Amino acid sequence: MKIYADNAATTKLSKKALEAMLPFLTENYGNPSSLYTSGQLAREAVEKARETVARCIGASPREIYFTSGGSEADNQAILSAAELGKKAGKTHIVSDTIEHHAVLHTLKKLEKQGFEVTYLPAHENGIVRVEELEAALRDDTCLVTIMYANNEIGTLQPVREIGAVCRSRGILFHTDAVQAVGHVPVDVNLDNVDMLSASAHKFHGPKGVGFLYVRKGVKLLSFIEGGAQERGKRAGTENVAGICGTAVALEEAVENMPANALKLTALRDRLIKGLAEIPHSALNGDPLKRLPSNVSFCFEGIEGESLLLLLDDRGIEASSGSACTSGSLDPSHVLLAIGRVHDVAHGSLRLTLGDDATEEQVDYIIKQTGEVVSYLRSFSPVWRNLVSGKAEFIL
Ligand SMILES: *Cc1c(COP(=O)(O)O)cnc(C)c1O
């Protein structure tokens, strides 16, 4: 059996999206800024895509800026808000400890420039508390940036409530909604957000394209200097095919969302129940307030990396929270932030199901994971210490 269970890392391009893209990669190659027919065809396609994207999140087309993806949208939203804040004498930002690195590293850069950042705890369930956010706000707070859904443990933040608090205090609220858009209902008005980042390849669109929503009336600095594209905020010839693919993929994802969410939630809970039967294991993050497709576990006494390689041998493609693949020995900052100790955080597994997942596949994953975990423990020195009583079990 072959199962791709790493949909939080990226998703398969939808057929409809590919079909919408192809003409702009072949015959219709005009530049949207050109005045002749082929250019205007491309311009119309980009503007139609902008309307579709806007409609899918309850925005108006003029509030959508296409970018090269989620990372760019995060960087630009935060840097723009910070620079404008600084001009008004406000250099305090509120965020949390489990943000994506596109947000955390941007905040680190701002800290070096003199900004002060309050990182709210995400607690054991991976969710920030609105009271703590409220208490962290100051007169010099220029921005709150809290993600919609976490990419590792799938937890959903109380975005609507956070937005309402920010709104009542007149503070700008940005949310990294890369994992949420196309997967759970997102509406910029109901959710009280001022800026929102999204990425196409996380909802069956193409890689290298995404968008930033900026509420009308919120000032935005230009993020790439050059031509007048994207209303003068982001220069560069538009990724016409990518933008068209983004719109079609998002429209499709939103259309299929109710059915997919229902089906995936049932499969997710089946998977959680099955994996929880493996001794000395634990689910990461809130069991209910999480994305329909996300299952994240820690298994004591093993290395996540070895688990991934052995699962891959058995046809299962998944991910681990431990960051050894990126050349670092540190386990995931998210798992540490929710209170997993180093050893436990190293034994993590993230499974993110696709829309085409089946019960049969879920049962296969449960069986294979159980076998591989037992096998790895059979020669793990850490596990030996645990069973012999030299070290204490945590899970
Ligand atoms: C994937 C991801 C990003 C980065 O998006 P790219 O389009 O790959 O740059 C940012 N934030 C979250 C939460 C993500 O999951």
Short mmCIF file of C-alpha atoms and ligand atoms in Angstrom, two decimals:
data_model
loop_
_atom_site.label_atom_id
_atom_site.label_comp_id
_atom_site.label_asym_id
_atom_site.label_seq_id
_atom_site.Cartn_x
_atom_site.Cartn_y
_atom_site.Cartn_z
CA MET A 1 0.00 0.00 0.00
CA LYS A 2 1.21 3.54 -0.80
CA ILE A 3 -0.09 6.35 1.40
CA TYR A 4 0.89 10.00 1.26
CA ALA A 5 0.14 11.28 4.77
CA ASP A 6 2.09 14.52 4.73
CA ASN A 7 -0.52 16.96 3.45
CA ALA A 8 0.58 19.65 5.91
CA ALA A 9 3.92 19.76 4.07
CA THR A 10 2.33 20.04 0.66
CA THR A 11 -0.61 18.69 -1.32
CA LYS A 12 -1.16 17.18 -4.74
CA LEU A 13 -2.08 19.72 -7.43
CA SER A 14 -5.76 19.37 -8.30
CA LYS A 15 -6.63 18.36 -11.87
CA LYS A 16 -8.95 21.34 -12.27
CA ALA A 17 -6.19 23.70 -11.09
CA LEU A 18 -3.72 22.19 -13.55
CA GLU A 19 -6.22 22.58 -16.39
CA ALA A 20 -6.78 26.21 -15.45
CA MET A 21 -3.02 26.82 -15.45
CA LEU A 22 -2.01 25.12 -18.68
CA PRO A 23 -3.23 27.75 -21.20
CA PHE A 24 -1.12 30.39 -19.41
CA LEU A 25 1.96 28.20 -19.58
CA THR A 26 1.47 27.54 -23.28
CA GLU A 27 -0.44 29.70 -25.82
CA ASN A 28 -1.68 32.50 -23.57
CA TYR A 29 1.71 33.73 -22.42
CA GLY A 30 1.02 37.48 -22.64
CA ASN A 31 2.20 39.83 -19.90
CA PRO A 32 -0.77 41.15 -17.89
CA SER A 33 0.72 44.65 -18.07
CA SER A 34 0.69 44.66 -21.88
CA LEU A 35 -2.10 46.47 -23.67
CA TYR A 36 -2.56 44.10 -26.63
CA THR A 37 -5.01 41.21 -26.67
CA SER A 38 -2.92 38.39 -25.16
CA GLY A 39 -1.79 40.66 -22.35
CA GLN A 40 -5.34 41.70 -21.61
CA LEU A 41 -6.44 38.06 -21.58
CA ALA A 42 -3.85 37.40 -18.90
CA ARG A 43 -4.91 40.52 -16.99
CA GLU A 44 -8.55 39.40 -17.04
CA ALA A 45 -7.57 35.95 -15.79
CA VAL A 46 -5.59 37.41 -12.89
CA GLU A 47 -8.44 39.72 -11.89
CA LYS A 48 -10.99 36.92 -12.15
CA ALA A 49 -8.76 34.81 -9.91
CA ARG A 50 -8.53 37.68 -7.44
CA GLU A 51 -12.33 37.85 -7.31
CA THR A 52 -12.60 34.11 -6.70
CA VAL A 53 -9.98 34.09 -3.96
CA ALA A 54 -11.60 37.10 -2.29
CA ARG A 55 -15.04 35.47 -2.37
CA CYS A 56 -13.67 32.26 -0.78
CA ILE A 57 -12.56 34.14 2.35
CA GLY A 58 -15.28 36.81 2.47
CA ALA A 59 -12.98 39.60 1.29
CA SER A 60 -13.24 42.06 -1.57
CA PRO A 61 -10.87 41.69 -4.56
CA ARG A 62 -8.96 44.89 -3.79
CA GLU A 63 -7.93 43.41 -0.45
CA ILE A 64 -6.03 40.49 -2.05
CA TYR A 65 -2.31 40.72 -2.92
CA PHE A 66 -0.81 37.72 -4.68
CA THR A 67 2.60 36.66 -3.36
CA SER A 68 5.15 33.88 -3.88
CA GLY A 69 3.58 31.90 -1.04
CA GLY A 70 2.86 31.80 2.68
CA SER A 71 6.35 32.75 3.83
CA GLU A 72 6.38 35.93 1.77
CA ALA A 73 2.89 36.89 2.92
CA ASP A 74 3.89 36.37 6.58
CA ASN A 75 7.12 38.35 6.21
CA GLN A 76 5.49 41.25 4.46
CA ALA A 77 2.45 41.55 6.71
CA ILE A 78 4.60 41.58 9.83
CA LEU A 79 7.38 43.83 8.51
CA SER A 80 4.89 46.34 7.13
CA ALA A 81 2.87 46.48 10.36
CA ALA A 82 6.07 46.81 12.40
CA GLU A 83 7.50 49.63 10.31
CA LEU A 84 4.23 51.55 10.39
CA GLY A 85 3.98 50.92 14.12
CA LYS A 86 7.47 52.23 14.70
CA LYS A 87 6.61 55.46 12.88
CA ALA A 88 3.78 55.91 15.39
CA GLY A 89 6.11 55.16 18.31
CA LYS A 90 4.73 51.63 18.85
CA THR A 91 7.32 48.88 18.94
CA HIS A 92 5.62 46.06 20.87
CA ILE A 93 4.30 42.94 19.14
CA VAL A 94 2.32 40.01 20.57
CA SER A 95 2.66 36.51 19.13
CA ASP A 96 3.02 32.98 20.52
CA THR A 97 5.58 30.21 20.86
CA ILE A 98 4.23 27.78 18.26
CA GLU A 99 4.19 29.98 15.16
CA HIS A 100 5.72 28.85 11.86
CA HIS A 101 9.34 29.90 11.33
CA ALA A 102 8.22 32.35 8.64
CA VAL A 103 6.66 34.31 11.51
CA LEU A 104 9.13 33.51 14.31
CA HIS A 105 12.25 34.35 12.30
CA THR A 106 10.68 37.59 11.08
CA LEU A 107 9.94 38.51 14.70
CA LYS A 108 13.53 37.64 15.70
CA LYS A 109 14.76 40.03 13.01
CA LEU A 110 12.51 42.76 14.42
CA GLU A 111 13.74 42.10 17.96
CA LYS A 112 17.29 42.77 16.73
CA GLN A 113 16.00 46.09 15.41
CA GLY A 114 14.66 47.09 18.81
CA PHE A 115 11.12 45.71 18.78
CA GLU A 116 9.86 43.92 21.85
CA VAL A 117 7.89 40.72 21.29
CA THR A 118 5.69 38.97 23.84
CA TYR A 119 5.36 35.26 23.03
CA LEU A 120 2.19 33.86 24.58
CA PRO A 121 2.36 30.27 25.81
CA ALA A 122 0.38 27.66 23.88
CA HIS A 123 -0.10 25.49 26.99
CA GLU A 124 -0.28 21.69 26.90
CA ASN A 125 -3.22 21.66 24.51
CA GLY A 126 -1.44 23.86 21.94
CA ILE A 127 -3.92 26.72 22.23
CA VAL A 128 -3.30 30.29 23.36
CA ARG A 129 -5.64 31.82 25.93
CA VAL A 130 -7.56 34.95 25.06
CA GLU A 131 -7.29 36.31 28.65
CA GLU A 132 -3.51 36.04 28.43
CA LEU A 133 -3.52 37.82 25.11
CA GLU A 134 -5.68 40.56 26.52
CA ALA A 135 -3.32 40.99 29.47
CA ALA A 136 -0.30 41.18 27.16
CA LEU A 137 -1.63 44.11 25.10
CA ARG A 138 -0.07 47.51 25.79
CA ASP A 139 -0.48 51.05 24.61
CA ASP A 140 2.57 50.60 22.40
CA THR A 141 1.43 47.29 20.85
CA CYS A 142 1.39 47.72 17.08
CA LEU A 143 0.61 44.16 16.01
CA VAL A 144 -0.80 40.84 17.17
CA THR A 145 0.18 37.87 15.00
CA ILE A 146 -1.33 34.50 15.93
CA MET A 147 -1.67 31.58 13.52
CA TYR A 148 -5.08 30.19 12.57
CA ALA A 149 -4.06 26.53 12.70
CA ASN A 150 -0.74 25.00 13.67
CA ASN A 151 1.21 23.15 10.99
CA GLU A 152 2.69 20.51 13.31
CA ILE A 153 0.00 19.66 15.83
CA GLY A 154 -3.01 21.01 13.93
CA THR A 155 -4.49 22.98 16.82
CA LEU A 156 -6.95 25.75 15.99
CA GLN A 157 -6.53 29.07 17.77
CA PRO A 158 -9.48 31.18 18.99
CA VAL A 159 -8.93 33.58 16.10
CA ARG A 160 -12.39 35.14 16.21
CA GLU A 161 -12.10 36.06 19.91
CA ILE A 162 -8.52 37.26 19.50
CA GLY A 163 -9.62 39.42 16.57
CA ALA A 164 -12.47 40.90 18.58
CA VAL A 165 -10.10 41.84 21.42
CA CYS A 166 -7.63 43.44 18.99
CA ARG A 167 -10.42 45.29 17.22
CA SER A 168 -11.74 46.73 20.49
CA ARG A 169 -8.23 47.93 21.35
CA GLY A 170 -7.52 49.31 17.87
CA ILE A 171 -4.59 46.93 17.37
CA LEU A 172 -3.76 45.35 14.02
CA PHE A 173 -4.31 41.57 13.90
CA HIS A 174 -2.49 39.30 11.42
CA THR A 175 -3.04 35.57 11.18
CA ASP A 176 -0.95 32.97 9.37
CA ALA A 177 -3.86 30.96 7.96
CA VAL A 178 -1.76 28.81 5.64
CA GLN A 179 -2.97 25.55 7.22
CA ALA A 180 -6.56 26.73 7.58
CA VAL A 181 -7.58 28.28 4.26
CA GLY A 182 -9.29 25.63 2.14
CA HIS A 183 -9.56 23.24 5.11
CA VAL A 184 -11.75 24.95 7.70
CA PRO A 185 -14.21 27.82 7.16
CA VAL A 186 -12.30 31.12 7.07
CA ASP A 187 -14.09 34.45 6.78
CA VAL A 188 -12.06 37.60 7.29
CA ASN A 189 -15.06 39.53 8.61
CA LEU A 190 -16.47 36.90 10.98
CA ASP A 191 -12.92 36.16 12.13
CA ASN A 192 -12.13 39.84 12.78
CA VAL A 193 -8.76 39.69 11.03
CA ASP A 194 -6.96 42.64 9.45
CA MET A 195 -4.29 40.69 7.59
CA LEU A 196 -4.18 37.02 6.63
CA SER A 197 -1.59 34.85 4.88
CA ALA A 198 -2.36 31.82 2.71
CA SER A 199 -0.45 29.49 0.42
CA ALA A 200 -1.78 27.64 -2.64
CA HIS A 201 0.24 24.44 -2.33
CA LYS A 202 -1.38 23.69 1.04
CA PHE A 203 -4.84 23.46 -0.60
CA HIS A 204 -4.07 21.54 -3.82
CA GLY A 205 -2.84 24.58 -5.71
CA PRO A 206 0.63 25.04 -7.22
CA LYS A 207 3.81 25.72 -5.25
CA GLY A 208 5.39 29.17 -5.19
CA VAL A 209 2.17 31.18 -5.04
CA GLY A 210 -0.02 32.46 -2.23
CA PHE A 211 -1.73 35.61 -1.13
CA LEU A 212 -1.94 38.22 1.57
CA TYR A 213 -5.31 39.65 2.54
CA VAL A 214 -5.17 43.22 3.86
CA ARG A 215 -8.35 44.83 5.13
CA LYS A 216 -9.44 48.00 3.31
CA GLY A 217 -8.21 51.01 5.27
CA VAL A 218 -5.22 49.17 6.78
CA LYS A 219 -2.05 50.75 5.49
CA LEU A 220 0.41 48.47 3.74
CA LEU A 221 3.97 49.28 2.73
CA SER A 222 5.17 48.09 -0.66
CA PHE A 223 7.16 44.90 -0.26
CA ILE A 224 8.92 44.57 -3.58
CA GLU A 225 9.98 47.72 -5.41
CA GLY A 226 9.64 47.95 -9.17
CA GLY A 227 6.62 48.02 -11.43
CA ALA A 228 3.07 48.86 -10.43
CA GLN A 229 1.78 45.29 -10.15
CA GLU A 230 -0.47 44.36 -7.19
CA ARG A 231 -1.56 47.97 -6.77
CA GLY A 232 2.02 49.12 -6.44
CA LYS A 233 2.72 46.97 -3.37
CA ARG A 234 4.43 43.98 -4.90
CA ALA A 235 6.33 44.56 -8.11
CA GLY A 236 7.12 41.83 -10.59
CA THR A 237 5.31 40.25 -13.53
CA GLU A 238 2.45 38.21 -12.14
CA ASN A 239 2.67 34.41 -11.92
CA VAL A 240 -0.42 34.22 -14.13
CA ALA A 241 -0.70 30.44 -14.30
CA GLY A 242 0.01 30.07 -10.59
CA ILE A 243 -2.57 32.68 -9.67
CA CYS A 244 -5.23 31.00 -11.84
CA GLY A 245 -4.36 27.62 -10.29
CA THR A 246 -4.64 29.13 -6.81
CA ALA A 247 -8.15 30.43 -7.45
CA VAL A 248 -9.46 27.22 -8.99
CA ALA A 249 -7.91 25.06 -6.26
CA LEU A 250 -9.31 27.24 -3.49
CA GLU A 251 -12.78 27.35 -5.02
CA GLU A 252 -12.74 23.57 -5.27
CA ALA A 253 -11.43 23.15 -1.72
CA VAL A 254 -14.11 25.43 -0.29
CA GLU A 255 -16.82 23.62 -2.26
CA ASN A 256 -15.69 20.21 -0.99
CA MET A 257 -14.92 21.42 2.52
CA PRO A 258 -18.05 20.30 4.38
CA ALA A 259 -17.91 16.76 2.99
CA ASN A 260 -14.13 16.45 3.35
CA ALA A 261 -14.09 17.82 6.88
CA LEU A 262 -16.76 15.37 8.00
CA LYS A 263 -15.02 12.40 6.44
CA LEU A 264 -11.52 13.39 7.57
CA THR A 265 -12.59 14.11 11.14
CA ALA A 266 -13.94 10.56 11.44
CA LEU A 267 -10.73 9.11 9.94
CA ARG A 268 -8.57 11.34 12.14
CA ASP A 269 -10.35 10.15 15.27
CA ARG A 270 -10.05 6.52 14.17
CA LEU A 271 -6.31 7.04 13.65
CA ILE A 272 -5.91 8.77 17.02
CA LYS A 273 -7.77 5.96 18.78
CA GLY A 274 -5.64 3.32 17.08
CA LEU A 275 -2.28 4.97 17.76
CA ALA A 276 -3.22 5.71 21.37
CA GLU A 277 -3.25 1.94 21.95
CA ILE A 278 0.50 1.81 21.39
CA PRO A 279 1.95 1.76 24.93
CA HIS A 280 3.67 4.93 26.18
CA SER A 281 2.35 7.13 23.41
CA ALA A 282 0.46 10.42 23.53
CA LEU A 283 -1.45 12.67 21.18
CA ASN A 284 0.03 16.16 20.77
CA GLY A 285 -2.41 19.05 20.98
CA ASP A 286 -6.09 19.32 21.75
CA PRO A 287 -8.02 16.20 20.65
CA LEU A 288 -10.97 18.18 19.25
CA LYS A 289 -9.88 21.73 18.47
CA ARG A 290 -7.61 20.58 15.66
CA LEU A 291 -7.59 20.40 11.87
CA PRO A 292 -9.71 17.53 10.47
CA SER A 293 -6.65 15.95 8.84
CA ASN A 294 -4.02 16.28 11.57
CA VAL A 295 -2.75 13.52 13.86
CA SER A 296 0.44 14.20 15.83
CA PHE A 297 1.87 11.70 18.30
CA CYS A 298 4.88 11.16 20.51
CA PHE A 299 6.18 7.65 21.21
CA GLU A 300 8.55 7.29 24.12
CA GLY A 301 11.92 5.59 23.63
CA ILE A 302 12.31 5.99 19.87
CA GLU A 303 13.68 8.45 17.31
CA GLY A 304 11.16 10.04 14.97
CA GLU A 305 13.65 9.98 12.12
CA SER A 306 14.06 6.20 12.24
CA LEU A 307 10.30 5.80 12.50
CA LEU A 308 9.84 7.86 9.33
CA LEU A 309 12.38 5.88 7.34
CA LEU A 310 10.87 2.54 8.33
CA LEU A 311 7.33 3.76 7.63
CA ASP A 312 8.53 4.95 4.22
CA ASP A 313 9.80 1.39 3.55
CA ARG A 314 6.25 0.26 4.23
CA GLY A 315 4.76 2.80 1.81
CA ILE A 316 3.74 5.46 4.32
CA GLU A 317 5.01 9.01 3.80
CA ALA A 318 4.74 11.08 6.96
CA SER A 319 6.66 13.69 8.91
CA SER A 320 8.27 14.07 12.29
CA GLY A 321 8.36 17.09 14.53
CA SER A 322 12.03 16.56 15.16
CA ALA A 323 14.12 18.79 13.00
CA CYS A 324 17.08 16.47 12.38
CA THR A 325 16.33 16.60 8.66
CA SER A 326 17.05 20.29 8.64
CA GLY A 327 20.50 19.67 10.06
CA SER A 328 19.61 20.55 13.63
CA LEU A 329 19.50 18.20 16.59
CA ASP A 330 16.88 20.29 18.34
CA PRO A 331 13.43 18.79 18.43
CA SER A 332 10.45 20.76 17.19
CA HIS A 333 9.97 24.13 18.91
CA VAL A 334 6.23 23.43 18.86
CA LEU A 335 6.49 20.16 20.78
CA LEU A 336 8.86 21.73 23.31
CA ALA A 337 6.48 24.68 23.67
CA ILE A 338 3.58 22.42 24.60
CA GLY A 339 5.70 20.84 27.31
CA ARG A 340 7.15 17.73 25.69
CA VAL A 341 10.64 17.09 27.07
CA HIS A 342 13.49 16.65 24.54
CA ASP A 343 13.57 12.84 24.57
CA VAL A 344 9.83 12.55 24.10
CA ALA A 345 9.69 15.29 21.46
CA HIS A 346 12.32 13.37 19.45
CA GLY A 347 9.92 10.44 19.10
CA SER A 348 7.24 12.32 17.24
CA LEU A 349 5.16 11.48 14.19
CA ARG A 350 2.88 13.80 12.23
CA LEU A 351 0.32 12.23 9.91
CA THR A 352 -1.77 14.61 7.81
CA LEU A 353 -4.40 12.79 5.78
CA GLY A 354 -5.43 13.66 2.24
CA ASP A 355 -9.02 14.07 1.01
CA ASP A 356 -8.81 10.64 -0.63
CA ALA A 357 -7.84 8.81 2.59
CA THR A 358 -9.78 5.66 3.47
CA GLU A 359 -10.49 3.58 6.59
CA GLU A 360 -8.41 0.81 5.10
CA GLN A 361 -5.43 3.15 4.81
CA VAL A 362 -5.89 4.42 8.36
CA ASP A 363 -5.97 0.85 9.68
CA TYR A 364 -2.83 0.05 7.70
CA ILE A 365 -1.06 3.09 9.20
CA ILE A 366 -2.07 2.03 12.73
CA LYS A 367 -0.80 -1.52 12.23
CA GLN A 368 2.48 -0.52 10.59
CA THR A 369 3.22 2.21 13.12
CA GLY A 370 2.62 -0.20 16.00
CA GLU A 371 5.01 -2.75 14.48
CA VAL A 372 7.72 -0.22 13.67
CA VAL A 373 7.55 1.40 17.12
CA SER A 374 7.93 -2.02 18.82
CA TYR A 375 10.78 -2.93 16.51
CA LEU A 376 12.66 0.33 17.19
CA ARG A 377 12.13 -0.03 20.93
CA SER A 378 13.56 -3.57 20.83
CA PHE A 379 17.06 -2.17 20.38
CA SER A 380 16.70 1.33 21.82
CA PRO A 381 19.01 2.05 24.78
CA VAL A 382 16.59 4.74 25.96
CA TRP A 383 13.75 2.23 25.97
CA ARG A 384 15.92 -0.34 27.82
CA ASN A 385 16.56 2.22 30.57
CA LEU A 386 12.86 2.89 30.83
CA VAL A 387 11.75 -0.73 31.11
CA SER A 388 14.57 -1.60 33.51
CA GLY A 389 13.53 1.28 35.75
CA LYS A 390 16.79 3.23 35.34
CA ALA A 391 14.77 6.07 33.88
CA GLU A 392 11.14 6.97 34.47
CA PHE A 393 8.43 6.81 31.86
CA ILE A 394 6.92 10.17 31.06
CA LEU A 395 4.09 9.04 28.78
C1 LIG B 1 3.65 25.95 4.79
C2 LIG B 1 3.46 27.02 5.78
C3 LIG B 1 4.01 28.31 5.59
C4 LIG B 1 4.90 28.62 4.41
O1 LIG B 1 4.21 28.66 3.19
P1 LIG B 1 5.03 28.58 1.83
O2 LIG B 1 4.02 28.85 0.76
O3 LIG B 1 5.59 27.20 1.74
O4 LIG B 1 6.08 29.63 1.88
C5 LIG B 1 3.76 29.27 6.53
N1 LIG B 1 2.98 29.01 7.61
C6 LIG B 1 2.43 27.81 7.82
C7 LIG B 1 1.58 27.61 9.02
C8 LIG B 1 2.66 26.78 6.93
O5 LIG B 1 2.12 25.58 7.16
#
